[in-house]
mmCIF file of C-alpha atoms in Angstrom:
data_model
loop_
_atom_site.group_PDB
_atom_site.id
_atom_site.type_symbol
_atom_site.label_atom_id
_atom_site.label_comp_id
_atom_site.label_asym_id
_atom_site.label_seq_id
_atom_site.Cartn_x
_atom_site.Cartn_y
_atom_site.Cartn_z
ATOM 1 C CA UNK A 1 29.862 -33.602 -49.529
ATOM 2 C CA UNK A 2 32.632 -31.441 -48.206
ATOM 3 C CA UNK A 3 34.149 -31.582 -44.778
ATOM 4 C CA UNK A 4 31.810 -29.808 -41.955
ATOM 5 C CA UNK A 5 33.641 -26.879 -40.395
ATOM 6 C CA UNK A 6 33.235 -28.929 -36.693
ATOM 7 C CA UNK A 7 35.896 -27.798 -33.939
ATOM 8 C CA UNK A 8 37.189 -28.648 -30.418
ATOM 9 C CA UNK A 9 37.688 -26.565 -27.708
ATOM 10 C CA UNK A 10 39.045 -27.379 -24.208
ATOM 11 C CA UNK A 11 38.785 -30.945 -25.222
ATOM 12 C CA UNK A 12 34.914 -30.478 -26.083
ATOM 13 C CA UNK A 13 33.653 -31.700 -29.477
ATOM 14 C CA UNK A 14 30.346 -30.892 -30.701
ATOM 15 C CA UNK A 15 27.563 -33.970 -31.079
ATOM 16 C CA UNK A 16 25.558 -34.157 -34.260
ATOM 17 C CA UNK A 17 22.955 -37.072 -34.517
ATOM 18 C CA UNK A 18 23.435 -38.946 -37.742
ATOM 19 C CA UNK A 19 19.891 -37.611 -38.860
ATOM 20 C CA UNK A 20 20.321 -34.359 -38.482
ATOM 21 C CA UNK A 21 21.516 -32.189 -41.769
ATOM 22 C CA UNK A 22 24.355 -29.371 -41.094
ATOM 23 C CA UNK A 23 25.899 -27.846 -44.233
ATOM 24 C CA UNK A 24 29.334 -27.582 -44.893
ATOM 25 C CA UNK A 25 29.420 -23.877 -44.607
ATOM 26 C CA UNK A 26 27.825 -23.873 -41.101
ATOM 27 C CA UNK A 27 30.206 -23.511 -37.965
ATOM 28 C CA UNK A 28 29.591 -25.536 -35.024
ATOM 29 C CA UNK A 29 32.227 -25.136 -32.153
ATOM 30 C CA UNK A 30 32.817 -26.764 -28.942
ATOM 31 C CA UNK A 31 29.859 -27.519 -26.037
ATOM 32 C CA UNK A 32 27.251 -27.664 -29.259
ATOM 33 C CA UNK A 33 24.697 -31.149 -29.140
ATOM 34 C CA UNK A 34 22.578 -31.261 -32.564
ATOM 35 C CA UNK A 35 19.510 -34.056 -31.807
ATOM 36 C CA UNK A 36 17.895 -36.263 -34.323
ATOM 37 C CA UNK A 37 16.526 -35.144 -37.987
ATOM 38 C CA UNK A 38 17.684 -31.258 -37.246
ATOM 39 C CA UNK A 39 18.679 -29.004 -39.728
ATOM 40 C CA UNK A 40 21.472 -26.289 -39.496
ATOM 41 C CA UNK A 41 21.388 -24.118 -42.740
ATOM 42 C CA UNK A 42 24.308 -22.473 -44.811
ATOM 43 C CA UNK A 43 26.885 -20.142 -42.881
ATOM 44 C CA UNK A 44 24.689 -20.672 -39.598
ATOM 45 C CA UNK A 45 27.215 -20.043 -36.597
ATOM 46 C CA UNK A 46 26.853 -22.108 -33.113
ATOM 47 C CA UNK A 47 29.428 -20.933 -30.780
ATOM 48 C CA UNK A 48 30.015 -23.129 -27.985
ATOM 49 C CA UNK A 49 32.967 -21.941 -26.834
ATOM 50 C CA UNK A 50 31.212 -20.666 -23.506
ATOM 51 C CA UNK A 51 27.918 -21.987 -22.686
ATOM 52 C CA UNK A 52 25.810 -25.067 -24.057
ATOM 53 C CA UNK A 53 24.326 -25.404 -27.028
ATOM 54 C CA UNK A 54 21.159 -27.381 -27.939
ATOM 55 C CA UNK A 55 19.299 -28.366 -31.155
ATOM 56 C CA UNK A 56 16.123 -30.860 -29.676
ATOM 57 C CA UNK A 57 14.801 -33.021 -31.994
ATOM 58 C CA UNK A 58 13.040 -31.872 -35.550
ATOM 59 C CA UNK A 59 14.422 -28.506 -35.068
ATOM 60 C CA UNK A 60 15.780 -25.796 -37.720
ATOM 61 C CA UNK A 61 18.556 -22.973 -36.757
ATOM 62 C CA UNK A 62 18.200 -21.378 -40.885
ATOM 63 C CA UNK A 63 21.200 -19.488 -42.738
ATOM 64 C CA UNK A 64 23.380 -16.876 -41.049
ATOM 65 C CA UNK A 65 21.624 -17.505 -37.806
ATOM 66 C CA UNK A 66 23.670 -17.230 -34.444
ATOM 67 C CA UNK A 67 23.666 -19.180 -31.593
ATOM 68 C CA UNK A 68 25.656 -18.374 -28.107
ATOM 69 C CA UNK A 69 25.742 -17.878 -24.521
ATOM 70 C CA UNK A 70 27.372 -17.245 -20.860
ATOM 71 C CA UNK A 71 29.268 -19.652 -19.387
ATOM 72 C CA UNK A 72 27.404 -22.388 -17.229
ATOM 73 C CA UNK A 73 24.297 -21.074 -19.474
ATOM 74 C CA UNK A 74 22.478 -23.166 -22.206
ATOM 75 C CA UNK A 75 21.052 -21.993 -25.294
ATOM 76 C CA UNK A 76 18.419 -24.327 -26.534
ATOM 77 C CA UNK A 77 15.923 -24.519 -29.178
ATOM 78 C CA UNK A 78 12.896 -27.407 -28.365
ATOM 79 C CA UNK A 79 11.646 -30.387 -30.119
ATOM 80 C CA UNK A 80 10.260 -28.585 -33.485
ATOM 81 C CA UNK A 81 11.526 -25.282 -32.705
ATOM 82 C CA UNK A 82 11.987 -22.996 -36.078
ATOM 83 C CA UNK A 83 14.869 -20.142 -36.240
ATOM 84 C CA UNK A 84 14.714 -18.251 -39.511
ATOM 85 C CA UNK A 85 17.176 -16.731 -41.910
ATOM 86 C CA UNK A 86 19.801 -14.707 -40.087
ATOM 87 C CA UNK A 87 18.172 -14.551 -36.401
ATOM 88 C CA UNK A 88 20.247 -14.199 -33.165
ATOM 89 C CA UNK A 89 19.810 -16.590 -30.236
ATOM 90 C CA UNK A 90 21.808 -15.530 -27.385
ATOM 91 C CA UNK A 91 21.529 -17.445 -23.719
ATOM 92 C CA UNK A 92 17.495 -18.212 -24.392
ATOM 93 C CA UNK A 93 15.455 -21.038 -24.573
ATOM 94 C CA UNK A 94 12.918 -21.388 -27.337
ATOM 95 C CA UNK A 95 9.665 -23.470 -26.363
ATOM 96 C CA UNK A 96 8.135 -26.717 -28.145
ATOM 97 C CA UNK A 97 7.119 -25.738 -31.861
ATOM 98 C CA UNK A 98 7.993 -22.299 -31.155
ATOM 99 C CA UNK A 99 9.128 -19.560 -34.181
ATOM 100 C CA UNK A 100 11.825 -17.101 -34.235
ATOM 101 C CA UNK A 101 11.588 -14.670 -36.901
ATOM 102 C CA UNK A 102 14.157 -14.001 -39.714
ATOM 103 C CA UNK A 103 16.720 -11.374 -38.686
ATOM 104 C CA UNK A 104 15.047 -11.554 -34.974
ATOM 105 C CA UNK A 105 17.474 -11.249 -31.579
ATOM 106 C CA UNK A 106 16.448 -13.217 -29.093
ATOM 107 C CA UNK A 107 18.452 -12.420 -25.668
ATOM 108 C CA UNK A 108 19.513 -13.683 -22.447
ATOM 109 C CA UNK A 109 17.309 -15.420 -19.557
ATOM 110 C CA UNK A 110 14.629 -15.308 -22.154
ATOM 111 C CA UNK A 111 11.998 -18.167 -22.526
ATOM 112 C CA UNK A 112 9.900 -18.371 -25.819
ATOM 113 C CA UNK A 113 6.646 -20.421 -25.223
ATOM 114 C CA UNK A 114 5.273 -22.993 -26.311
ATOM 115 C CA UNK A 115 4.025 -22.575 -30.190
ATOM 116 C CA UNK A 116 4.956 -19.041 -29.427
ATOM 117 C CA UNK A 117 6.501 -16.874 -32.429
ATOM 118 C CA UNK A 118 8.526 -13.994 -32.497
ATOM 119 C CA UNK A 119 8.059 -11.917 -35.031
ATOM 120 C CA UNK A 120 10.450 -11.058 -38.201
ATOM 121 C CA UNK A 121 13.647 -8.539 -37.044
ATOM 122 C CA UNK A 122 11.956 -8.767 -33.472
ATOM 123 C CA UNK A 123 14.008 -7.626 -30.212
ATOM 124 C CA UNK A 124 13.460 -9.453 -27.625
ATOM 125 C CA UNK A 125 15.031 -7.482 -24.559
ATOM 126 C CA UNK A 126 16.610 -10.117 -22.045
ATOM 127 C CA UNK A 127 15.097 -11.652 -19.326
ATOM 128 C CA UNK A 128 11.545 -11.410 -21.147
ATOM 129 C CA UNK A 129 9.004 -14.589 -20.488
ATOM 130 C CA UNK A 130 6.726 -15.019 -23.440
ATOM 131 C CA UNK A 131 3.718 -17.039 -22.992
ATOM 132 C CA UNK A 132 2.377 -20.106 -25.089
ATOM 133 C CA UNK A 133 0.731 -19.484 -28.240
ATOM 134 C CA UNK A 134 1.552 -15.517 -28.332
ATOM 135 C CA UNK A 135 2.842 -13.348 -31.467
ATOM 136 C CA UNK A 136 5.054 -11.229 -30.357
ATOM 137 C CA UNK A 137 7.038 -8.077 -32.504
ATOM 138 C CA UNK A 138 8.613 -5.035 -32.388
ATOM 139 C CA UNK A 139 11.955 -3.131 -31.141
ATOM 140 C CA UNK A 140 11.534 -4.499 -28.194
ATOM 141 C CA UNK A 141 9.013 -7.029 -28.570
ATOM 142 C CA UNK A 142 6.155 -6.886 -26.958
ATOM 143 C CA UNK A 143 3.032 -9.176 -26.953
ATOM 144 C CA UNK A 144 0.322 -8.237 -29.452
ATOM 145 C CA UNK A 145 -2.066 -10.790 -29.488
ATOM 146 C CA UNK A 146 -2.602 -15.107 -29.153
ATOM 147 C CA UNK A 147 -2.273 -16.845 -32.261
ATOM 148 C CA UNK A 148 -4.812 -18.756 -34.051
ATOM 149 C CA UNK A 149 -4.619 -22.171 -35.156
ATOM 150 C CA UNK A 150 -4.222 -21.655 -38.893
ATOM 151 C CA UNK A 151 -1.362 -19.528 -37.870
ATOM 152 C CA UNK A 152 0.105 -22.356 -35.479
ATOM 153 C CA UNK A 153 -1.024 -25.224 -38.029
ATOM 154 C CA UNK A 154 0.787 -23.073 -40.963
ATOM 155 C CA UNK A 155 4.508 -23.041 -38.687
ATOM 156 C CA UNK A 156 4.040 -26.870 -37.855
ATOM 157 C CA UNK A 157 3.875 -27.482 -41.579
ATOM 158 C CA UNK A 158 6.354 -25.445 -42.005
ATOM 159 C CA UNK A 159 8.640 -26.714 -39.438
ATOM 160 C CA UNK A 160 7.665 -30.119 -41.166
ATOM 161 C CA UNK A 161 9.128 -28.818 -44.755
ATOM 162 C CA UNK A 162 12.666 -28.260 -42.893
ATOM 163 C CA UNK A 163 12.466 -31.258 -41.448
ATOM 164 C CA UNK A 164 11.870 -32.995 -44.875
ATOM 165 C CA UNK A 165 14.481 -30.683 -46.482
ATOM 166 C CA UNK A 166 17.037 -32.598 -43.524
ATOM 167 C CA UNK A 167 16.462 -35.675 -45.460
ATOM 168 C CA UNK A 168 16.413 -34.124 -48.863
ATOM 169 C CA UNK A 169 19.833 -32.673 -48.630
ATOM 170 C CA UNK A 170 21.001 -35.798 -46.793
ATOM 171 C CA UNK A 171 20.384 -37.908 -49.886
ATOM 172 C CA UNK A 172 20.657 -35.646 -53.006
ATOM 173 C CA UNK A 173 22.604 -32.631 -51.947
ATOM 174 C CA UNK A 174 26.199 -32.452 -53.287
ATOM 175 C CA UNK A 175 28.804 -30.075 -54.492
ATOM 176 C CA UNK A 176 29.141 -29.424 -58.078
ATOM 177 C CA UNK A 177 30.556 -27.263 -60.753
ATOM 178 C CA UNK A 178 27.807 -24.859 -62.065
ATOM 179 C CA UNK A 179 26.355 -25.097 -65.638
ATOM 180 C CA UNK A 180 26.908 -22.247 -67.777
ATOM 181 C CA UNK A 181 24.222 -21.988 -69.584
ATOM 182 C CA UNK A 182 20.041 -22.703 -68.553
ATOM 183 C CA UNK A 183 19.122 -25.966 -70.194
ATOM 184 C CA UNK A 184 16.308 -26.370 -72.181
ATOM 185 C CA UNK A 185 13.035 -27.270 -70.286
ATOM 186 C CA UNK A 186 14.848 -26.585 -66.890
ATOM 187 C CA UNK A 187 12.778 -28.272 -63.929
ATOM 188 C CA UNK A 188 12.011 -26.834 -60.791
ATOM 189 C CA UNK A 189 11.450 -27.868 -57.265
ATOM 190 C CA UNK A 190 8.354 -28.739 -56.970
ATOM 191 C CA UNK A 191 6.274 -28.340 -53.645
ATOM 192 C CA UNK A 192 2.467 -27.810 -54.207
ATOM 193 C CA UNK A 193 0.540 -26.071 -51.607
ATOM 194 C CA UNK A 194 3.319 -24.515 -50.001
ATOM 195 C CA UNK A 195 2.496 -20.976 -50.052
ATOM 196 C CA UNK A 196 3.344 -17.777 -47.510
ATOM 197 C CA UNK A 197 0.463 -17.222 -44.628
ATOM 198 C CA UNK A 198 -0.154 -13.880 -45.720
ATOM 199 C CA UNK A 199 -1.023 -15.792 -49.135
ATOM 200 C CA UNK A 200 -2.920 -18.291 -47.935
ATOM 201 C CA UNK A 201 -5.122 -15.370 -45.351
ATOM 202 C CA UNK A 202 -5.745 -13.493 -49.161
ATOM 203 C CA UNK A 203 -7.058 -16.830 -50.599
ATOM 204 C CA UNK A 204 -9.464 -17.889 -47.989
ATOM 205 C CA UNK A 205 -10.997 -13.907 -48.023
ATOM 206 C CA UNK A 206 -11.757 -13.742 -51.228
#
């Protein structure tokens, strides 16, 4: 595995707990604590360099995603939280089990509830409280309706793949040289049952 891009500043190192998975691509600088069996994707950015930074346990920050803050500020995603591809956490906290859409922004003073989501390229204006269990979308975001439990039950397992993808790259991921040609019978990666909600809502209506 290649050398994580980890750096100091003002004598502060970031923490990452030997379970948790950060690639080599992924930034993480100064004031920036990474808890147990956490997973920070592929070019994913965590500034430290002015407020705290926080990764509870079991949680995701996906690729591209930023993460920063004010000074004397903390920026922290709770036990099982999920941040998706490319979102934008800036000086917010993100409630247990809680979902921030891809390409969301997520801004100061806010708090994300618990098992809360935010919806996919989302704006979430600062200083907004969102309550448990609520969807929430739009430019700005504003509350549409509560969540069911199939919709709550479908993040947890997702939240659950990432956290099973932590170990997975832990003990098979490497860098190689790529082939250059497709080999015969190529295999794929298999993961049964593991299907987008709007999928799985088509299934159970027909």
């Amino acid at each position: 595995m290649n050398e994580l891009k980890v750096y100091s500043i003002d004598g502060i190192t970031p923490v990452v707990d030997p379970s948790a998975y950060v690639h080599p691509s992924a930034v993480l600088i100064g004031d920036v604590i990474v808890g147990p069996d956490c997973y920070v994707g592929p070019a994913a950015c965590l500034r430290g360099d002015f407020g705290r930074l926080v990764l509870m346990r079991g949680a995701n920050v996906q690729d591209t995603c930023v993460m920063h803050g004010f000074p004397d500020g903390e920026t922290v995603v709770e036990e099982n939280g999920h941040i998706g591809h490319g979102a934008v956490l800036h000086g917010c906290r993100v409630g247990y089990n809680a979902m921030v859409g891809m390409n969301a922004v997520v801004m100061d003073n806010v708090v994300i509830g618990k098992e809360a989501i935010v919806a996919a390229s989302a704006f979430v204006k600062a200083g907004t409280v969102i309550a448990d269990r609520m969807l929430v979308a739009g430019v700005p975001a504003k509350v549409v309706r509560e969540l069911s439990q199939q919709e709550i039950d479908w993040k947890s397992e997702g939240t659950a793949l990432y956290q099973a993808l932590t170990r997975r790259s832990l003990s098979t991921m490497q860098a190689v040289k790529p082939l250059q040609t497709v080999e015969p019978n190529r295999k794929r990666i298999e993961m049964p049952g593991v299907v987008p909600l709007v999928t799985l809502k088509a299934k159970q209506n027909n």
